[in-house]
Coordinates of C-alpha atoms and ligand atoms in Angstrom, one line a residue:
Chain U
X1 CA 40.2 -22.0 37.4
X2 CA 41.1 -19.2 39.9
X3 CA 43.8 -18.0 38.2
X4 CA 41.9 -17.8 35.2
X5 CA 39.9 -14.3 35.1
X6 CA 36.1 -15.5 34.3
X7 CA 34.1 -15.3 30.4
X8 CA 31.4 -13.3 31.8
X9 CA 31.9 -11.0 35.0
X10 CA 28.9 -9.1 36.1
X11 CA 29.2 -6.4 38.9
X12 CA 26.7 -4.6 40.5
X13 CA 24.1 -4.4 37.4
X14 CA 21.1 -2.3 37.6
X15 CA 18.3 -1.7 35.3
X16 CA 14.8 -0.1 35.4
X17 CA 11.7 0.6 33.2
X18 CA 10.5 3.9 34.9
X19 CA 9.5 2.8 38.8
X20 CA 10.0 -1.2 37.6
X21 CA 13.3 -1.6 39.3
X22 CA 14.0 -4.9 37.3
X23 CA 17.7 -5.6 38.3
X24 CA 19.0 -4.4 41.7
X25 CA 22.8 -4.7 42.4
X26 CA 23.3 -8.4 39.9
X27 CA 26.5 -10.0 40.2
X28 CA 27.3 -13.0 38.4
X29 CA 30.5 -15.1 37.5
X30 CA 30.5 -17.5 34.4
X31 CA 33.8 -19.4 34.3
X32 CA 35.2 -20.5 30.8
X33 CA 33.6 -23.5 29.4
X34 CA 31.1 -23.6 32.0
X35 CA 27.6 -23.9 31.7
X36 CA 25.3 -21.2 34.0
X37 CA 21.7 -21.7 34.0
X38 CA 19.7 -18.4 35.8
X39 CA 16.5 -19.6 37.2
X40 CA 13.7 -17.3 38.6
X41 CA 9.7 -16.6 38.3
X42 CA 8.0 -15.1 35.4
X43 CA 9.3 -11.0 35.1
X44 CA 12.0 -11.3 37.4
X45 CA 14.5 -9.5 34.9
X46 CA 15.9 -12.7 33.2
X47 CA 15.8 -11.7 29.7
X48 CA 16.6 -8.5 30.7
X49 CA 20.1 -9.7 32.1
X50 CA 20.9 -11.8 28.7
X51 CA 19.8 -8.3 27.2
X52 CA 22.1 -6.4 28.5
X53 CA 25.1 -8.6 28.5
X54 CA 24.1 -8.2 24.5
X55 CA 23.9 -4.6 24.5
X56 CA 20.3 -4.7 23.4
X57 CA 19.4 -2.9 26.1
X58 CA 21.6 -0.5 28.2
X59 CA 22.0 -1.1 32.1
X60 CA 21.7 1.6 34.4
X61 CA 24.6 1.1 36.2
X62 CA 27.3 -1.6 36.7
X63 CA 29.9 -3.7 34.9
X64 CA 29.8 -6.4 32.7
X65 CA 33.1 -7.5 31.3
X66 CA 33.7 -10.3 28.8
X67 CA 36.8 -11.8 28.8
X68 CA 38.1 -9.3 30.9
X69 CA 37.2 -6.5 28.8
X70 CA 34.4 -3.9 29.7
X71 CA 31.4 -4.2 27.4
X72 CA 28.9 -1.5 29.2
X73 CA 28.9 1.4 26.9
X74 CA 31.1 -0.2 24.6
X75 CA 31.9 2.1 21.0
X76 CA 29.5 0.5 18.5
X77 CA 32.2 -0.8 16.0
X78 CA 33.8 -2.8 18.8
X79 CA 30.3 -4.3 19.8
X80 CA 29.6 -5.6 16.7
X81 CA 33.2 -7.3 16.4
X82 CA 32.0 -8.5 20.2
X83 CA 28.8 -9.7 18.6
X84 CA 30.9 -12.5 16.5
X85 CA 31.5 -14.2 19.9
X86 CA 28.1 -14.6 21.3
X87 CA 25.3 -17.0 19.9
X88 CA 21.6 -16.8 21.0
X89 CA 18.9 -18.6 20.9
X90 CA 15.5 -16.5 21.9
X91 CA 13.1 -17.7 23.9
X92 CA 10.5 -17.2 20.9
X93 CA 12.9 -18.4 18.3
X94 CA 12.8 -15.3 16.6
X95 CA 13.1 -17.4 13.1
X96 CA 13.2 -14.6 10.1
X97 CA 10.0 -15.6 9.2
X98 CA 10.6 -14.6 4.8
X99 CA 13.4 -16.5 5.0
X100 CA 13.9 -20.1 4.6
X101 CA 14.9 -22.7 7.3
X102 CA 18.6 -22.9 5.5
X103 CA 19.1 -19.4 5.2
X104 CA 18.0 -18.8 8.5
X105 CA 20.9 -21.1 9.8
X106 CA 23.3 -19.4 7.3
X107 CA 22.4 -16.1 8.0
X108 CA 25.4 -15.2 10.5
X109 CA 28.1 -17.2 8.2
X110 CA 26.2 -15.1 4.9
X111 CA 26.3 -11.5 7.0
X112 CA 28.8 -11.5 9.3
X113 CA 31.7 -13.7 8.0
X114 CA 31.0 -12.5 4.5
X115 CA 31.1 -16.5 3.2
X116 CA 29.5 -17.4 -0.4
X117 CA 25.9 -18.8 -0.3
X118 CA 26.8 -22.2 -1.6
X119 CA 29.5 -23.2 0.8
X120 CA 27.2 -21.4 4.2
X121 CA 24.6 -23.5 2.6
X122 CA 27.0 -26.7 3.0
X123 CA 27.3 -26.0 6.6
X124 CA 23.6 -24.9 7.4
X125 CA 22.9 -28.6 6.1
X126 CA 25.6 -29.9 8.3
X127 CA 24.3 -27.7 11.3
X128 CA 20.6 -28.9 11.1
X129 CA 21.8 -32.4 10.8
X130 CA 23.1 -31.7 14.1
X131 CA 20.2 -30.8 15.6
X132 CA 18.3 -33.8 13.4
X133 CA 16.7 -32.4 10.9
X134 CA 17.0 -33.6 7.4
X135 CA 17.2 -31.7 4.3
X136 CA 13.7 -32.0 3.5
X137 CA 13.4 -29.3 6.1
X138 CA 16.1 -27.2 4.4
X139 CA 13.7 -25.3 2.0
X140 CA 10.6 -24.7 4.0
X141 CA 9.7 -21.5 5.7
X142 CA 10.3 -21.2 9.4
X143 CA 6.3 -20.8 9.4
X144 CA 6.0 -24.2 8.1
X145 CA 7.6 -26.0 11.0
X146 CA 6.6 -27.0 14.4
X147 CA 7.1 -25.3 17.8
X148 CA 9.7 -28.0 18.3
X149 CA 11.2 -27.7 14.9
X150 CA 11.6 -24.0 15.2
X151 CA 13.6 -24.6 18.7
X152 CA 16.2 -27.0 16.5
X153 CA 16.3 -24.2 13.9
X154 CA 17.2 -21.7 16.3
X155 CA 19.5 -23.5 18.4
X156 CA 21.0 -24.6 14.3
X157 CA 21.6 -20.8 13.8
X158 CA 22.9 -20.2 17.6
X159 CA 25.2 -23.0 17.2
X160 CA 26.4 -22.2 13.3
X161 CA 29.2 -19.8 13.6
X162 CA 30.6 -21.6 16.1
X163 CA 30.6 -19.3 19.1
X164 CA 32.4 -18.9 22.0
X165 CA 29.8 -18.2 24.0
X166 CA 25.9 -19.3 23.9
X167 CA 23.2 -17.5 25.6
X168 CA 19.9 -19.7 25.8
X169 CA 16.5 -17.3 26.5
X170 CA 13.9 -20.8 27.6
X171 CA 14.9 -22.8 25.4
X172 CA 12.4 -25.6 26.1
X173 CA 9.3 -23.4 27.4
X174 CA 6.1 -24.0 25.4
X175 CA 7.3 -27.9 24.3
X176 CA 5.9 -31.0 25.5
X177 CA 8.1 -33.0 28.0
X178 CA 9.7 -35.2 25.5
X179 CA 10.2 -32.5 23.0
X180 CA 11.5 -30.8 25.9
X181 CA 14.6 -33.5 26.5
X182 CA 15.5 -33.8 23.1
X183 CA 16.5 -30.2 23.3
X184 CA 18.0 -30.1 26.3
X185 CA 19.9 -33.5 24.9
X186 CA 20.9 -31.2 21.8
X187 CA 22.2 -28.6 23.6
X188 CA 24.7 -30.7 26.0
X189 CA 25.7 -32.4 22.8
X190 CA 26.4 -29.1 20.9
X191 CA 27.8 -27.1 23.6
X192 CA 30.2 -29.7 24.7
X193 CA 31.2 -30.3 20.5
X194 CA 31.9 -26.4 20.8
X195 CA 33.2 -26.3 23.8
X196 CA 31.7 -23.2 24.3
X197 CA 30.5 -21.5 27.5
X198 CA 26.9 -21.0 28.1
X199 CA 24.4 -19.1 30.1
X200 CA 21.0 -19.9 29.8
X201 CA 17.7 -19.0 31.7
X202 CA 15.0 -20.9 32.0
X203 CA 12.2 -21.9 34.7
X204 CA 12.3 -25.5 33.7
X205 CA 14.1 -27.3 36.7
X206 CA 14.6 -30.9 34.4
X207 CA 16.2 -28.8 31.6
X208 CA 18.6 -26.9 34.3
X209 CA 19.4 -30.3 35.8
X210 CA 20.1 -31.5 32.9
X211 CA 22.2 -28.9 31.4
X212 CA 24.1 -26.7 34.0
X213 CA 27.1 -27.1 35.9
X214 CA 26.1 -24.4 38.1
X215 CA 22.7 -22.6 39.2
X216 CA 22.4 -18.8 40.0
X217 CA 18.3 -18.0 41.2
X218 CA 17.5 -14.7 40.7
X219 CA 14.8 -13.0 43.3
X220 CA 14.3 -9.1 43.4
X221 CA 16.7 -8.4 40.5
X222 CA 19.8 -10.3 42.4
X223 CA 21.2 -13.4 42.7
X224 CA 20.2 -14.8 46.1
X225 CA 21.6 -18.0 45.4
X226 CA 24.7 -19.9 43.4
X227 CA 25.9 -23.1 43.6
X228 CA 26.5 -26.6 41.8
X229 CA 23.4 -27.9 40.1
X230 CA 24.5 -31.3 42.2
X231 CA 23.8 -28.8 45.3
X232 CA 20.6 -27.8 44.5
X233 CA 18.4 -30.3 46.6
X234 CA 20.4 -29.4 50.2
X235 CA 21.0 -25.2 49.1
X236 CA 19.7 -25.0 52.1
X237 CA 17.8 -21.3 51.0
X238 CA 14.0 -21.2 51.4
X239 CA 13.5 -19.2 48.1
X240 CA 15.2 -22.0 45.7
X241 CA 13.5 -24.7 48.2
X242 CA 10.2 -23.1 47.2
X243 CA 11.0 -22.6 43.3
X244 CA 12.4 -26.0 42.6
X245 CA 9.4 -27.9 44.2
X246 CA 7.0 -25.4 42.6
X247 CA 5.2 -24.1 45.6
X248 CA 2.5 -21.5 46.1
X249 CA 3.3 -20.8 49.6
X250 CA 6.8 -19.8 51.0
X251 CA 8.8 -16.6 51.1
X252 CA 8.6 -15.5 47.4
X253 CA 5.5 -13.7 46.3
X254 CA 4.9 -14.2 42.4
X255 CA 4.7 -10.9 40.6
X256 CA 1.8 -8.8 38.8
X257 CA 4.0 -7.2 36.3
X258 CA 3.9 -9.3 32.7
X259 CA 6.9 -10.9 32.0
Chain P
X1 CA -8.3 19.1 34.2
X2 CA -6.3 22.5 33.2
X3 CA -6.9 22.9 29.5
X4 CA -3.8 24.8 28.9
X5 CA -1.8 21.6 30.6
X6 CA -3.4 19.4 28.5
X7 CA -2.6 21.4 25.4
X8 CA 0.7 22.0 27.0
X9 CA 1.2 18.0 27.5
X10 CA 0.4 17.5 23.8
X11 CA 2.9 20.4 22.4
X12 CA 5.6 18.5 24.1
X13 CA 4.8 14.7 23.3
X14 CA 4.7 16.7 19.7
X15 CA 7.9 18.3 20.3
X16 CA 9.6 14.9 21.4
X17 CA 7.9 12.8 18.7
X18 CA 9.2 15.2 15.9
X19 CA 12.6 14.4 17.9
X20 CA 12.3 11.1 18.0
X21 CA 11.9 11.1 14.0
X22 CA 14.7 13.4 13.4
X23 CA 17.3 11.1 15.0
X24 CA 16.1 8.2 13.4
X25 CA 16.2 10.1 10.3
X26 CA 19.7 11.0 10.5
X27 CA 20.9 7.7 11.6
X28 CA 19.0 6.3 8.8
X29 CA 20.6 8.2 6.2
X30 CA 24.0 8.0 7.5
X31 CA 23.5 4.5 7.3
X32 CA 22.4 5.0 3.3
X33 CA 25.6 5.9 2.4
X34 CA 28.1 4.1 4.5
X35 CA 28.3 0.3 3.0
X36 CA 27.4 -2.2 3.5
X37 CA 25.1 -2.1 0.9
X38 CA 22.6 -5.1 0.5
X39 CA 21.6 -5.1 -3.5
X40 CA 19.8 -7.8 -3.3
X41 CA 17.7 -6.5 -0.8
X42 CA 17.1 -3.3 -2.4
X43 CA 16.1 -5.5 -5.5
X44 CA 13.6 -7.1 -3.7
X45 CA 12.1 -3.7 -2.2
X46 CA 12.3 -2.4 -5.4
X47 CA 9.7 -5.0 -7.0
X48 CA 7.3 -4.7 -3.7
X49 CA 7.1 -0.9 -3.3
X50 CA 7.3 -0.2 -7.9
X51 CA 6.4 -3.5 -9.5
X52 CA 3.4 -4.6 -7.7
X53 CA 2.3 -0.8 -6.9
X54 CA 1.8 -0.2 -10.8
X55 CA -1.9 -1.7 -11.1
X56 CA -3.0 0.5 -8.3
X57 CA -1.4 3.6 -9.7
X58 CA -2.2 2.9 -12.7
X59 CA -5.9 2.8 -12.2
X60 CA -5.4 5.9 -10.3
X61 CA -4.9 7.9 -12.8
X62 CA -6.2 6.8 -15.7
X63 CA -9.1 7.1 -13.8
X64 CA -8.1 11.0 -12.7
X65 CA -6.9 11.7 -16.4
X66 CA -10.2 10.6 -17.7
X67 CA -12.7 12.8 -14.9
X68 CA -10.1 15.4 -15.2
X69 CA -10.7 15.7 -19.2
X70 CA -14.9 15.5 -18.3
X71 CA -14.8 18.3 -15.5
X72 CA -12.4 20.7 -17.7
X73 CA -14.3 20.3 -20.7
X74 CA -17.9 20.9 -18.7
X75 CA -16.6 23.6 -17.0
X76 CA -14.6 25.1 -20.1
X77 CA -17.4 25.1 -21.9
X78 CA -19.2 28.0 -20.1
X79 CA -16.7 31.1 -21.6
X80 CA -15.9 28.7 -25.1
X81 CA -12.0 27.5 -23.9
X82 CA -13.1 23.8 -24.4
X83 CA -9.7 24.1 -26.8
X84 CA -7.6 23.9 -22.9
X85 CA -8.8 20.5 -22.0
X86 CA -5.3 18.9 -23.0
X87 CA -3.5 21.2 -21.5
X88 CA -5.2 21.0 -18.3
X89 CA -5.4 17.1 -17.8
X90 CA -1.2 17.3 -18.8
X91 CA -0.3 20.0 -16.5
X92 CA -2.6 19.2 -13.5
X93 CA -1.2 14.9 -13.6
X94 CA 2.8 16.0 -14.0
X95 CA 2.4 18.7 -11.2
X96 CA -0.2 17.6 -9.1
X97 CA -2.3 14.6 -9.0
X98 CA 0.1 12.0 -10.6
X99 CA 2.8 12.6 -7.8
X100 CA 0.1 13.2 -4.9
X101 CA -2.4 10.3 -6.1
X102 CA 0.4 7.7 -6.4
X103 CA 2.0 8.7 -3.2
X104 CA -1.2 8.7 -1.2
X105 CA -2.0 5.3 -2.8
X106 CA 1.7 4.0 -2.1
X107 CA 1.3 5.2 1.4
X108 CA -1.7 2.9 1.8
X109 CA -0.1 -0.3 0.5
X110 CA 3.4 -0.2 1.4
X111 CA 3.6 2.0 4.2
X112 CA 1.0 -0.2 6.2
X113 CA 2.5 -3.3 5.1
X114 CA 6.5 -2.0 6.0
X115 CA 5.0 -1.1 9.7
X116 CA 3.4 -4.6 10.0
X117 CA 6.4 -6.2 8.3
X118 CA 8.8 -4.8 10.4
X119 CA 6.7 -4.2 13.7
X120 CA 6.2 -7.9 13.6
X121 CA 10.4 -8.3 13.3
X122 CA 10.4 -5.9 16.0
X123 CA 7.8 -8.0 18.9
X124 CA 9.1 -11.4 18.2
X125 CA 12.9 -10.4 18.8
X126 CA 13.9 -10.9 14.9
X127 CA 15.6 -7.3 14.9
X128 CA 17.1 -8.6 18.5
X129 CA 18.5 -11.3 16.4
X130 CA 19.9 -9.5 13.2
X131 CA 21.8 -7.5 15.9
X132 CA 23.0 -11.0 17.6
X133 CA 23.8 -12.2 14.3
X134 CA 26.5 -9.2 14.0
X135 CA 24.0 -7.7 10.9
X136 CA 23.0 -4.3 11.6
X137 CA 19.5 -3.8 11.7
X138 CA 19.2 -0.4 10.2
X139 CA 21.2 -1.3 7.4
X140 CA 19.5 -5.0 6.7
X141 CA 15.9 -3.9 7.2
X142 CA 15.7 0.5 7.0
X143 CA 18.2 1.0 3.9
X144 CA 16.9 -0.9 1.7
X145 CA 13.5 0.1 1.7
X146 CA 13.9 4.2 1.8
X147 CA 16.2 3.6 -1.1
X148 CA 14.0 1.4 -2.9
X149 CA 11.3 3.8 -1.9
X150 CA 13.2 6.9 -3.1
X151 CA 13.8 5.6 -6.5
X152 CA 10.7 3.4 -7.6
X153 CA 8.0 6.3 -6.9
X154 CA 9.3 8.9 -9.8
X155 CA 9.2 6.1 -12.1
X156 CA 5.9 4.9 -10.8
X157 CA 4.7 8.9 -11.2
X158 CA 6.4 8.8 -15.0
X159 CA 4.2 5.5 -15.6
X160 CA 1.1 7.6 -14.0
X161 CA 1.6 10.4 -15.7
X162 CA 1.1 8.7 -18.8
X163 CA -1.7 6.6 -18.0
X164 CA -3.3 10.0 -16.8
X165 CA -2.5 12.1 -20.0
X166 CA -3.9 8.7 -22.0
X167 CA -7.0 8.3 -19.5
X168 CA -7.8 12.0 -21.2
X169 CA -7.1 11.6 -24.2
X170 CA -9.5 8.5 -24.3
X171 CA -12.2 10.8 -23.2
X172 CA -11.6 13.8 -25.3
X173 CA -11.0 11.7 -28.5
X174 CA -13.8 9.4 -27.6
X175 CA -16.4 11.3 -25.5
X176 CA -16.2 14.8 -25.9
X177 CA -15.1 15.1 -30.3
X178 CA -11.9 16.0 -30.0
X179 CA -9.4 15.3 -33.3
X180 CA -6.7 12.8 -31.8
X181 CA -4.3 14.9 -33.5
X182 CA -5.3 18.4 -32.2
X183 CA -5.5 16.7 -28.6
X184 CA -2.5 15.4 -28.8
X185 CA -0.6 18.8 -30.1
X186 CA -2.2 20.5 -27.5
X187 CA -0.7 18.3 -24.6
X188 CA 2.7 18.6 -25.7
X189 CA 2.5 22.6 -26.7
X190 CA 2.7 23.8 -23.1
X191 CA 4.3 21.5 -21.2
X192 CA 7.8 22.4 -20.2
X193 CA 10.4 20.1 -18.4
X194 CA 10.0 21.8 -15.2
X195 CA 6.7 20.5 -14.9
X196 CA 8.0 17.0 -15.3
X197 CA 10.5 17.2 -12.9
X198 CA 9.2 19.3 -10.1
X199 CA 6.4 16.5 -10.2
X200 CA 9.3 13.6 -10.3
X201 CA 11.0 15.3 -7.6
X202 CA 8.1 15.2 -5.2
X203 CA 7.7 11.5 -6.1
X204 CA 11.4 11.1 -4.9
X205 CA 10.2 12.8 -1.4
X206 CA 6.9 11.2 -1.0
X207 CA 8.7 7.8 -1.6
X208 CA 11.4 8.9 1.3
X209 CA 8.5 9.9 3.3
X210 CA 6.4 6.8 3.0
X211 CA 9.4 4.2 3.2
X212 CA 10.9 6.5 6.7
X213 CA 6.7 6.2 8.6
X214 CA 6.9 2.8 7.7
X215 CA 10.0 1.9 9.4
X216 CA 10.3 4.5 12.3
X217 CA 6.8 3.3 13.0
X218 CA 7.1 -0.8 12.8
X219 CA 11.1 -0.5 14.4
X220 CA 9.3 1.4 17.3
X221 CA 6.1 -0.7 17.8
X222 CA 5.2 -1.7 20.9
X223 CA 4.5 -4.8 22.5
X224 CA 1.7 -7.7 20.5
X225 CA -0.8 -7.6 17.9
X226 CA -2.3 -4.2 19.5
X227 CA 1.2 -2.5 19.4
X228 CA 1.8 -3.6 15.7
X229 CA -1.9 -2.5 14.2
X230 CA -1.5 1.4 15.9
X231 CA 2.2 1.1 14.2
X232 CA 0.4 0.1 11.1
X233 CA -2.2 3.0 11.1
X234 CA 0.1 5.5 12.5
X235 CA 2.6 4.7 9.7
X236 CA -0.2 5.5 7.0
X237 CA -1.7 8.6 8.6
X238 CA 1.5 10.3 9.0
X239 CA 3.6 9.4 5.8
X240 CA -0.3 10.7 4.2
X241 CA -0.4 14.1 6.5
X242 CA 3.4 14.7 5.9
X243 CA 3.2 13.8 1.7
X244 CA 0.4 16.8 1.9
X245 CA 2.2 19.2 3.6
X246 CA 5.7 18.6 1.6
X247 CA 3.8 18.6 -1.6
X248 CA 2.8 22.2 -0.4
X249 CA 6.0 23.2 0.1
X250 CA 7.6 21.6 -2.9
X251 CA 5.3 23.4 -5.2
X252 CA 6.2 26.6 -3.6
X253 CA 10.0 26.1 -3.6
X254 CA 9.4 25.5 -7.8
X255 CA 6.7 27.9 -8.6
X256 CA 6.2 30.9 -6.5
X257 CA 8.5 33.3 -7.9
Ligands
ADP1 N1 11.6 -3.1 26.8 C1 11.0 -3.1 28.0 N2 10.3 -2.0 28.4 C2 9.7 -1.9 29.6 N3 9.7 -2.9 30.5 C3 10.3 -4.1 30.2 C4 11.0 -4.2 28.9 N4 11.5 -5.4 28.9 C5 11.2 -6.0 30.1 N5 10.5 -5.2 30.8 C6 10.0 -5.5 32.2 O1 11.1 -6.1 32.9 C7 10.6 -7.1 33.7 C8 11.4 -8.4 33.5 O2 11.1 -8.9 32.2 P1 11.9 -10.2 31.6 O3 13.3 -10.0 31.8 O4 11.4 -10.3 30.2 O5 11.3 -11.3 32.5 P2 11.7 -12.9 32.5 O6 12.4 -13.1 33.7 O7 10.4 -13.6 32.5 O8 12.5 -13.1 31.2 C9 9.1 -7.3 33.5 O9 8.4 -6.7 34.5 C10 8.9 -6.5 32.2 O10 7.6 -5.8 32.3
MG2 MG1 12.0 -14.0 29.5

């Protein structure tokens, strides 16, 4: 793929809160139809890297180009037509909570792509048959469902307007091991339907072996290591040693800050 | 510490606060009138902040109308001008209370509950994903509720304003002897327009009011349940405060000549 310029190209990325100097100098490269997964400790600045490549939040400094094209301080017209590309699942879900579990999936297709109610409704169905859910679940309220559930919903709506490229905030924090794997199962299944390209964070070292092609670890708001995920046991670098055998003691100190 | 820093401190948190609003102002109402337009949305605003609002104002003023027509009539009574009652309970709910009661009470309900609504949406990363969803947040979640706010208080004042003029009229037939005819004639013989409308018009800018503190305050809340509840009350103190001082300056702008 060298001749190929990369889907997301990240260059030198800063961002701070006041003195909370989150992301120091980030540079990332996610190929096309790769899958990226970012791992790194509580408040190391993960979200805050999807954030920005969103244009939730503005960076203080740096590039980030998507398909070769310069999204930083992007006109806001042009980032909305942008937004049709991307598809996200948060790490709480972030279900709208007065809307039901079908609408929810059909919201993009309803909104954005301007398509009638009946046939978006068609395709929610089809979309949280996907993820195996059954129509039953169609009509309830997002509040209704289980932590688990909601993850299926959301990764339903992330997945239903068919995006080019899917950013994953934790998908499988906060569910139970086997939970856990189904998602992680439903995501390789999805993405690879899609053919999308993906970028997910996450701390969870059995979801990122299980769904990357290639790690990044982020440590003091840059990446300090990237390689295959097939690579990951012989890196080689203390700091991903440490992280992916969970220990207390080694070279990275955890954080006070909330994440 | 220095007293005049602190004062200084608060002048400017003011000064950037008022700041703060007025962008959020103008952004919001550019967004008003630039579709997308969501009329279902409005719709459903419409029956929150008018439909469900009218037991509370209407118990507001019939309530006001009724106290109004007891007070007048007590306090008439001392130089004979009982005959003023109607006129007093007609002109004091169309100009004053009718507008400022229901506001106030609107501010109560709907401005907490848009703060909470929408502060919620705002710490659980649903506005994050309205934006991700290529749906404009302003537009989906701001837009319809000041429009829905701007046009369902002057009909919730007409609806008070009756109640009120009835809520007197109940006493002053029932209470205090009046003939249901004479009342009546009375109400209607000195009311002009103006006092309808300058009363409907400050419905129209309470309802603005209430509907822009409940937003600006839930789309700015900060983090958890703490950051939501001081959106809540702030959203309520200052859409009351600022309904008070614009009803000041309302009634100036129509009757000080
Ligand atoms: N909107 C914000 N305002 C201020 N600080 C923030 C904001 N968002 C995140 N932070 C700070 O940035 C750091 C990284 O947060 P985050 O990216 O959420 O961590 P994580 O890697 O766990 O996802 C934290 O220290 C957090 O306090
Ligand atoms: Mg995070």
């Amino acid at each position: 793929m060298a001749d190929e310029s990369p889907k997301i190209r990240i260059r030198d990325l800063h961002k701070s809160f006041g003195e909370n100097h989150v992301l120091r100098g980030l540079d990332l490269d996610v190929a096309v139809s790769e899958s990226v997964v970012v791992i790194g400790g509580s408040g190391t600045g993960k979200s805050v890297l999807l954030k920005c490549i969103l244009g939730l939040m503005e960076p203080d400094q740096g590039s980030i180009e998507i398909d070769g094209t310069e999204v930083v301080a992007m006109p806001r017209a042009e980032r909305e037509q942008l937004m049709h590309k991307f598809g996200m699942l948060f790490q709480g879900g972030a279900l709208f909570d007065s809307l039901k579990v079908w609408e929810n999936v059909a919201f993009g297709l309803i909104q954005a792509e301007g398509m009638e109610r009946d046939q978006a409704r068609e395709i929610a169905f089809a979309k949280l048959a996907q993820v195996g859910l059954g129509e039953d679940v169609a009509a309830l309220l997002p509040a209704e469902l289980s932590g688990g559930m909601q993850k299926r919903v959301s990764l339903a709506r992330a997945i239903a307007t068919e995006p080019e490229i899917i950013f994953f905030d934790e998908p499988t924090t906060g569910l139970d091991p086997i939970m856990a794997d189904v998602i992680n199962d439903l995501i390789v299944k999805c993405v690879r339907e899609l053919g999308a390209t993906t970028l997910s964070i996450t701390h969870d070292m059995a979801s990122t072996r299980k769904i990357s092609d290639r790690v990044a670890m982020l440590y003091e708001g840059r990446i300090i290591w990237a390689g295959e995920t097939d690579g990951i046991d012989t890196s080689g670098n203390d700091h991903v040693d440490q992280f992916i055998h969970g220990r207390a003691d080694g070279p990275i100190k955890m954080a006070v800050r909330r994440s | 510490m220095n007293p005049l820093a602190a004062i200084g401190r608060a002048f400017l948190a003011f000064l950037a606060a008022t700041g703060r609003i007025g962008l959020f102002t103008v952004s919001a109402v550019s967004h008003c009138v630039r579709p997308p337009i969501y009329p279902r949305l409005i719709g459903r605003q419409l029956i929150e902040i008018g439909y469900y609002s009218l037991p509370v104002v209407g118990l507001t003023t019939l309530f006001s109308g009724m106290v109004l027509a007891l007070q007048s009539y007590t306090g008439f009574a001392r130089f004979s001008a009982e005959g003023a009652v109607a006129t007093v309970v007609v002109l004091s709910m169309t100009r004053e209370l009718g507008p400022v009661l229901a506001g106030l009470m609107v501010a109560g309900r709907i401005g907490a509950s848009m703060a909470a609504e929408i502060g919620t949406m705002r710490v659980t990363e649903q506005i994050d994903a309205l934006t991700t969803l290529s749906t404009n947040p302003f537009k989906y979640l701001v837009v319809p509720r000041i429009l829905a706010g701007l046009i369902s208080l002057p009909i919730l004042v007409l609806v008070g304003d009756i109640v009120g003029v009835f809520g007197g009229y109940l006493v002053g037939v029932n209470k205090l002897g009046f003939n249901a005819g004479n009342y009546l004639s009375n109400t209607w013989e000195f009311l002009e327009a103006i006092d309808v409308i300058s009363g409907l018009v400050k419905a129209a800018v309470f309802g603005f009011l209430i509907s822009l503190m409940g937003c600006y305050h839930g789309y700015n809340s900060g983090g958890g349940a703490q950051g939501v509840g001081l959106a809540t009350t702030n959203a309520v103190v200052s859409a009351s405060i600022l309904i008070l001082v614009s009803n000041y300056a309302i009634t100036e702008m129509f009757f000080a000549r």
